[in-house]
Coordinates of C-alpha atoms in Angstrom, one line a residue:
M1 CA 68.0 90.0 77.3
K2 CA 66.8 86.5 76.4
L3 CA 63.4 85.7 77.8
K4 CA 64.2 81.9 78.0
N5 CA 67.6 80.3 78.4
F6 CA 68.8 76.7 78.1
N7 CA 71.6 75.0 79.9
W8 CA 74.5 73.4 78.1
Y9 CA 73.0 69.9 77.6
Q10 CA 69.6 71.3 76.5
S11 CA 71.4 73.4 73.9
I12 CA 73.3 70.4 72.6
L13 CA 70.1 68.3 72.4
I14 CA 68.3 71.2 70.6
K15 CA 71.1 71.4 68.1
L16 CA 70.9 67.6 67.4
K17 CA 67.2 67.9 66.9
I18 CA 67.5 70.8 64.5
V19 CA 70.2 69.1 62.4
A20 CA 68.2 65.8 62.3
A21 CA 64.9 67.5 61.6
R22 CA 66.3 69.6 58.8
R23 CA 67.9 66.5 57.1
L24 CA 64.7 64.5 57.4
S25 CA 62.6 67.4 56.0
M26 CA 64.8 67.3 52.9
I27 CA 63.9 63.7 52.0
L28 CA 60.2 63.6 53.0
P29 CA 57.5 63.9 50.4
K30 CA 56.2 67.4 49.6
N31 CA 53.3 68.6 51.6
K32 CA 49.9 67.6 50.2
Q33 CA 48.4 70.8 51.7
P34 CA 50.2 74.0 52.5
L35 CA 51.6 73.5 56.0
V36 CA 51.2 76.5 58.4
L37 CA 52.7 77.0 61.9
V38 CA 51.3 79.6 64.3
G39 CA 52.6 80.6 67.7
G40 CA 52.5 83.5 70.2
N41 CA 53.0 84.5 73.8
L42 CA 56.1 82.3 74.1
G43 CA 53.8 79.3 73.8
E44 CA 52.5 80.0 77.3
K45 CA 49.0 81.2 76.5
Y46 CA 46.4 81.2 73.7
E47 CA 46.2 85.0 73.4
D48 CA 46.5 88.0 71.2
N49 CA 46.7 88.2 67.4
A50 CA 48.4 84.8 67.0
S51 CA 45.6 82.8 68.7
V52 CA 42.8 84.7 66.9
F53 CA 44.4 84.2 63.6
H54 CA 45.0 80.5 64.4
T55 CA 41.4 80.0 65.2
Y56 CA 40.4 81.7 62.0
L57 CA 42.6 79.4 59.9
V58 CA 41.3 76.3 61.7
E59 CA 37.6 77.3 61.2
H60 CA 37.8 78.9 57.8
R61 CA 40.8 77.5 55.9
P62 CA 40.4 73.7 55.7
D63 CA 42.6 73.8 52.6
L64 CA 45.6 74.3 54.9
K65 CA 47.2 72.1 57.5
T66 CA 47.6 74.3 60.5
Y67 CA 49.5 73.7 63.7
W68 CA 49.8 75.6 67.0
M69 CA 53.1 75.7 69.0
Y70 CA 52.9 75.5 72.8
D71 CA 55.0 75.3 75.9
E72 CA 54.9 71.8 77.4
N73 CA 54.8 73.2 80.9
T74 CA 51.3 74.6 80.3
N75 CA 47.9 72.9 80.2
Y76 CA 45.8 75.4 78.2
V77 CA 45.9 73.2 75.1
E78 CA 43.9 70.5 76.8
Q79 CA 41.6 73.0 78.6
E80 CA 40.8 75.0 75.4
N81 CA 40.8 71.9 73.2
I82 CA 43.2 73.4 70.7
P83 CA 43.7 71.1 67.7
A84 CA 47.0 70.1 66.1
A85 CA 49.1 71.5 68.9
V86 CA 52.8 70.7 69.1
K87 CA 55.2 71.0 71.9
L88 CA 57.9 73.7 71.5
G89 CA 61.3 72.2 71.4
S90 CA 60.2 68.7 70.4
F91 CA 61.6 66.9 67.4
K92 CA 58.2 67.2 65.7
N93 CA 58.3 71.0 66.3
Y94 CA 61.6 71.4 64.5
L95 CA 60.6 69.0 61.7
L96 CA 57.4 71.0 61.1
F97 CA 59.4 74.2 61.2
F98 CA 61.6 73.0 58.3
Q99 CA 58.7 71.5 56.4
S100 CA 56.3 74.4 56.8
D101 CA 55.3 76.5 53.9
Y102 CA 54.2 79.4 56.1
T103 CA 54.7 80.5 59.7
F104 CA 53.0 83.3 61.8
H105 CA 54.4 84.5 65.1
G106 CA 53.3 87.2 67.5
H107 CA 56.5 87.8 69.5
S108 CA 59.6 86.1 68.1
I109 CA 60.4 83.0 66.0
I110 CA 62.6 81.6 68.8
Y111 CA 60.0 81.9 71.5
D112 CA 56.8 81.2 69.5
L113 CA 57.8 78.8 66.8
A114 CA 61.2 77.1 67.3
P115 CA 63.3 77.5 70.4
D116 CA 67.0 78.5 70.0
V117 CA 66.8 78.4 66.2
E118 CA 68.4 81.8 65.6
K119 CA 71.8 80.2 64.8
Y120 CA 70.2 77.9 62.3
I121 CA 67.5 80.1 60.8
H122 CA 69.5 80.4 57.5
L123 CA 68.9 76.7 57.0
N124 CA 65.2 77.3 56.4
T125 CA 65.2 78.9 53.0
H126 CA 61.7 78.2 51.7
T127 CA 59.2 79.0 54.5
V128 CA 57.4 82.3 54.2
M129 CA 57.6 83.8 57.7
T130 CA 55.2 86.6 59.0
H131 CA 55.4 88.6 62.2
I132 CA 51.8 89.5 63.2
S133 CA 52.8 91.3 66.4
H134 CA 51.1 91.0 69.8
G135 CA 49.9 94.6 69.9
I136 CA 49.9 97.9 67.9
E137 CA 53.1 99.8 68.2
G138 CA 53.0 103.4 69.5
F139 CA 54.3 103.6 73.0
K140 CA 57.6 101.9 73.8
K141 CA 60.2 102.0 71.1
I142 CA 61.5 98.7 69.8
L143 CA 64.5 97.1 71.5
I144 CA 66.4 94.9 69.0
Q145 CA 68.5 92.3 70.8
E146 CA 71.5 90.5 69.2
E147 CA 69.6 87.3 68.7
D148 CA 66.8 89.2 67.0
K149 CA 68.8 90.4 64.1
P150 CA 69.0 87.2 62.0
L151 CA 65.3 86.5 62.8
L152 CA 64.1 89.9 61.7
S153 CA 66.3 89.7 58.5
R154 CA 64.8 86.3 57.7
T155 CA 61.2 87.4 58.3
N156 CA 59.3 87.9 55.0
F157 CA 56.4 90.0 56.2
F158 CA 55.6 92.3 59.1
N159 CA 51.9 92.9 59.5
C160 CA 50.6 96.4 60.3
A161 CA 47.3 97.4 61.8
S162 CA 47.1 100.6 59.8
D163 CA 49.1 103.1 57.8
Y164 CA 49.9 104.8 61.1
E165 CA 51.7 101.6 62.4
R166 CA 53.2 101.0 59.0
N167 CA 54.9 104.4 59.1
I168 CA 56.4 103.4 62.5
K169 CA 57.8 100.2 61.2
L170 CA 59.1 101.9 58.0
K171 CA 60.7 105.0 59.5
G172 CA 61.2 104.0 63.2
W173 CA 62.1 100.4 62.8
K174 CA 63.8 100.9 59.4
F175 CA 62.2 97.8 57.9
P176 CA 62.1 97.4 54.1
E177 CA 58.9 98.7 52.5
E178 CA 58.3 95.5 50.6
K179 CA 58.1 93.6 53.8
L180 CA 55.3 95.7 55.3
I181 CA 51.7 94.6 54.8
T182 CA 48.7 96.4 56.2
T183 CA 45.7 94.1 56.9
G184 CA 44.5 95.2 60.3
M185 CA 44.9 93.7 63.7
A186 CA 43.7 90.1 64.0
R187 CA 42.4 90.2 67.5
F188 CA 40.1 93.1 66.7
D189 CA 38.0 90.7 64.8
R190 CA 36.7 89.6 68.3
L191 CA 35.7 93.1 69.3
E192 CA 32.6 95.2 68.5
T193 CA 33.6 98.7 67.4
D194 CA 32.0 101.7 69.2
S195 CA 30.5 99.6 71.9
P196 CA 30.8 101.5 75.3
A197 CA 29.0 100.2 78.3
K198 CA 25.9 102.1 79.5
E199 CA 27.6 102.6 82.8
V200 CA 31.1 101.9 84.0
R201 CA 31.3 99.3 86.7
N202 CA 34.0 96.8 85.7
I203 CA 37.5 98.4 85.6
L204 CA 40.6 96.7 84.3
L205 CA 43.9 97.9 85.8
M206 CA 47.0 96.9 83.8
M207 CA 50.5 98.4 83.9
T208 CA 53.2 97.4 81.5
W209 CA 56.7 96.5 82.4
R210 CA 59.9 98.4 82.4
E211 CA 63.1 96.7 81.5
W212 CA 65.1 98.7 84.0
L213 CA 63.2 97.2 86.9
L214 CA 63.7 93.5 86.1
D215 CA 67.0 93.0 87.9
L216 CA 66.2 94.9 91.0
T217 CA 66.4 93.3 94.4
E218 CA 63.0 93.1 96.3
E219 CA 64.1 96.0 98.5
E220 CA 65.0 98.1 95.5
F221 CA 61.8 97.3 93.8
I222 CA 59.5 98.3 96.6
R223 CA 61.3 101.6 96.7
S224 CA 60.8 102.2 92.9
D225 CA 58.5 104.8 91.5
Y226 CA 56.6 102.0 89.8
F227 CA 55.7 100.2 93.0
R228 CA 55.1 103.3 95.0
A229 CA 52.7 104.7 92.4
M230 CA 50.7 101.5 92.5
A231 CA 50.7 101.2 96.3
D232 CA 49.7 104.9 96.7
L233 CA 46.8 104.5 94.4
L234 CA 45.5 101.2 95.7
N235 CA 45.8 102.3 99.3
D236 CA 44.2 105.7 98.7
P237 CA 41.2 106.2 100.9
E238 CA 39.2 108.2 98.4
F239 CA 40.0 105.6 95.6
N240 CA 38.8 102.8 97.8
H241 CA 35.7 104.7 99.0
L242 CA 34.7 105.4 95.4
I243 CA 35.1 101.7 94.6
T244 CA 32.9 100.7 97.5
S245 CA 30.3 103.4 97.3
K246 CA 29.7 102.9 93.5
E247 CA 29.9 99.1 93.7
L248 CA 32.8 99.0 91.2
N249 CA 34.8 95.9 90.4
V250 CA 38.5 96.6 89.9
K251 CA 40.6 93.8 88.5
V252 CA 44.4 94.3 88.6
I253 CA 46.3 92.1 86.1
L254 CA 50.0 92.0 86.8
H255 CA 52.4 91.8 83.8
P256 CA 54.1 88.4 83.5
F257 CA 57.5 90.0 83.9
M258 CA 56.4 91.2 87.4
K259 CA 55.9 87.6 88.5
S260 CA 58.9 87.7 91.0
Y261 CA 57.3 90.7 92.7
E262 CA 53.7 89.5 92.9
K263 CA 53.6 89.1 96.6
H264 CA 54.3 92.8 97.1
F265 CA 51.3 93.7 95.0
T266 CA 48.8 91.2 96.4
S267 CA 49.5 92.3 99.9
L268 CA 48.3 95.8 99.2
K269 CA 44.6 95.2 98.8
D270 CA 42.4 92.2 98.0
S271 CA 38.6 92.4 98.6
S272 CA 35.4 91.6 96.8
S273 CA 35.7 94.9 94.9
L274 CA 39.4 94.9 94.2
S275 CA 41.2 91.7 93.2
F276 CA 44.7 90.8 91.9
V277 CA 45.1 88.2 89.2
T278 CA 48.2 87.0 87.4
F279 CA 48.7 86.9 83.7
D280 CA 48.5 83.1 83.9
D281 CA 45.1 83.2 85.5
V282 CA 43.1 85.2 83.0
S283 CA 42.4 85.6 79.3
I284 CA 43.3 89.1 78.3
K285 CA 41.3 88.8 75.0
D286 CA 38.2 88.2 77.1
E287 CA 39.0 90.8 79.8
V288 CA 39.1 93.6 77.2
I289 CA 35.6 92.7 76.2
E290 CA 34.2 92.3 79.7
A291 CA 35.8 95.4 81.2
D292 CA 34.0 98.8 80.9
M293 CA 37.1 100.9 81.0
L294 CA 40.9 100.7 81.4
L295 CA 43.3 102.2 83.8
T296 CA 46.9 101.8 82.5
D297 CA 50.2 103.5 81.8
Y298 CA 51.6 102.5 78.4
T299 CA 50.1 99.1 77.5
S300 CA 49.1 98.2 74.0
V301 CA 45.9 96.8 75.4
S302 CA 44.7 100.4 75.4
W303 CA 44.2 100.2 71.6
D304 CA 41.5 97.5 72.2
F305 CA 39.6 99.9 74.4
L306 CA 39.9 102.8 71.9
Y307 CA 38.5 100.5 69.2
Q308 CA 35.5 99.7 71.4
N309 CA 35.0 103.4 72.5
K310 CA 35.6 102.6 76.1
P311 CA 37.2 105.1 78.5
I312 CA 40.9 105.0 79.2
I313 CA 43.0 106.7 82.0
F314 CA 46.7 106.8 81.2
Y315 CA 48.4 107.0 84.6
M316 CA 51.8 108.3 83.5
F317 CA 53.5 108.8 86.9
D318 CA 57.0 108.2 85.3
Q319 CA 56.6 109.8 81.9
E320 CA 59.9 111.5 82.0
A321 CA 61.7 108.2 82.9
M322 CA 59.9 106.3 80.2
E323 CA 60.8 108.9 77.5
A324 CA 64.4 108.9 78.7
E325 CA 65.0 105.2 79.2
R326 CA 63.0 103.7 76.4
G327 CA 61.4 106.4 74.3
T328 CA 57.9 106.4 72.6
Y329 CA 56.6 106.9 69.1
L330 CA 53.5 108.7 70.4
D331 CA 53.8 112.2 71.7
L332 CA 52.6 111.6 75.2
D333 CA 51.5 115.2 75.6
K334 CA 49.5 115.5 72.3
D335 CA 48.6 112.1 70.9
L336 CA 47.0 110.2 73.7
Y337 CA 43.5 108.7 73.0
G338 CA 42.4 108.8 76.6
Y339 CA 42.5 110.9 79.8
K340 CA 46.0 111.5 81.2
A341 CA 46.9 111.6 84.9
K342 CA 50.2 112.0 86.6
S343 CA 49.2 111.7 90.3
T344 CA 46.9 109.6 92.5
E345 CA 44.6 112.6 92.9
E346 CA 44.2 113.1 89.2
V347 CA 43.4 109.4 88.7
F348 CA 40.7 109.6 91.4
D349 CA 39.1 112.8 89.9
L350 CA 39.0 111.3 86.4
L351 CA 37.7 108.0 87.6
E352 CA 34.9 109.7 89.6
Y353 CA 34.0 111.7 86.5
I354 CA 33.9 108.6 84.2
V355 CA 31.9 106.5 86.6
T356 CA 29.3 109.2 87.2
Q357 CA 29.1 111.1 83.9
A358 CA 31.1 109.7 81.0
P359 CA 30.9 105.9 80.2
A360 CA 32.3 106.4 76.6
N361 CA 35.7 107.6 75.4
P362 CA 35.6 111.3 74.3
F363 CA 38.8 110.6 72.3
Y364 CA 37.1 108.0 70.1
E365 CA 37.1 110.4 67.2
K366 CA 40.9 109.7 67.0
A367 CA 40.3 106.0 66.3
G368 CA 40.4 106.6 62.5
D369 CA 43.9 108.1 62.9
Y370 CA 45.2 104.8 64.2
F371 CA 43.0 102.1 62.6
D372 CA 42.3 101.5 59.0
Y373 CA 39.7 98.8 59.4
F374 CA 36.5 98.5 61.5
D375 CA 34.9 95.5 59.7
Q376 CA 36.1 92.3 61.6
E377 CA 37.8 91.1 58.4
N378 CA 41.4 91.5 59.5
C379 CA 42.1 87.8 59.7
R380 CA 40.7 87.2 56.2
R381 CA 42.8 90.0 54.8
L382 CA 46.0 88.7 56.4
A383 CA 45.3 85.2 55.2
D384 CA 44.5 86.4 51.7
K385 CA 47.6 88.5 51.5
V386 CA 50.1 86.0 52.7
L387 CA 48.5 82.6 52.0
G388 CA 46.3 83.5 49.1
P389 CA 42.5 83.4 49.0
K390 CA 40.7 80.2 50.0
V391 CA 40.7 77.7 47.1

């Protein structure tokens, strides 16, 4: 399943750009400074590990020439004043790709760094390419698409947040040991460890996506367990009474892959206490700091809340389907680092308990099992490991 497709004439134009860029890169002078490309979130947002690492390089590594790759259909580069930003798919993008000494991507080379380059990736032989991921692995098992294979083979390093994650990539993903580096998760440098709120008032509700839902008709989707579970919870009288009586603020952030079904969610509830926002409208890296707790299913954002010692409710209404359809690395009955609920009633009981009695995460003692570092030095370690220490 390709996340972005090009029509025939766009593919021809891309091929011409790639061939011309590669040839020009071969005759241009050698870079005066090491040239670094960074990209993430398909170029659509300045989020996750890629953006935090890019900011680190810009602010702390003037010895490098660093670029950010972005989707031309967005405006966040101007809004956030991101320096040295280059449009994905432009001739300059491909030229820099072949000139670069190093690249870092959070999702995939073809979505974050150089569109449709998988057929030509073998032409770039000198760039050191590092996958820094967009979240810690643990829940959904990896799905390797056909177009991913040459990209994964070409990637030099895969960063790991900890020995725990390294073990998943070594034994679960079957990646070569020499390609795995453990330096911590870049985006955790923005977080304060062990920092629960004094009281829980701001609740973030985020559910991840399921690939078996993406091709459903609207009628099929609203009959799915996924939508029904969300609808039952958000329409539950006790749930809504608790929100109102305790003056809670619940922010529901819909996964970007749910965009075609947004109207069915936003029609459920929308009040001063409960609001729906799209992935495009918010900064997740800010939301995980501002929220006092997380209500989720299997999203990797939950790791950010564990790191901060904030409560988590895992609403696993379709655990059996997730285990059968996708599979997980965590044992969902033994290894969770938050409360577990399988019904609307259980979610309500847990939420009431957290709001009235338990603003911290009682599973925080597990943090050391999943994270190796708590020092806000992850970006520096990653840079030192791949790029070398600052000159």
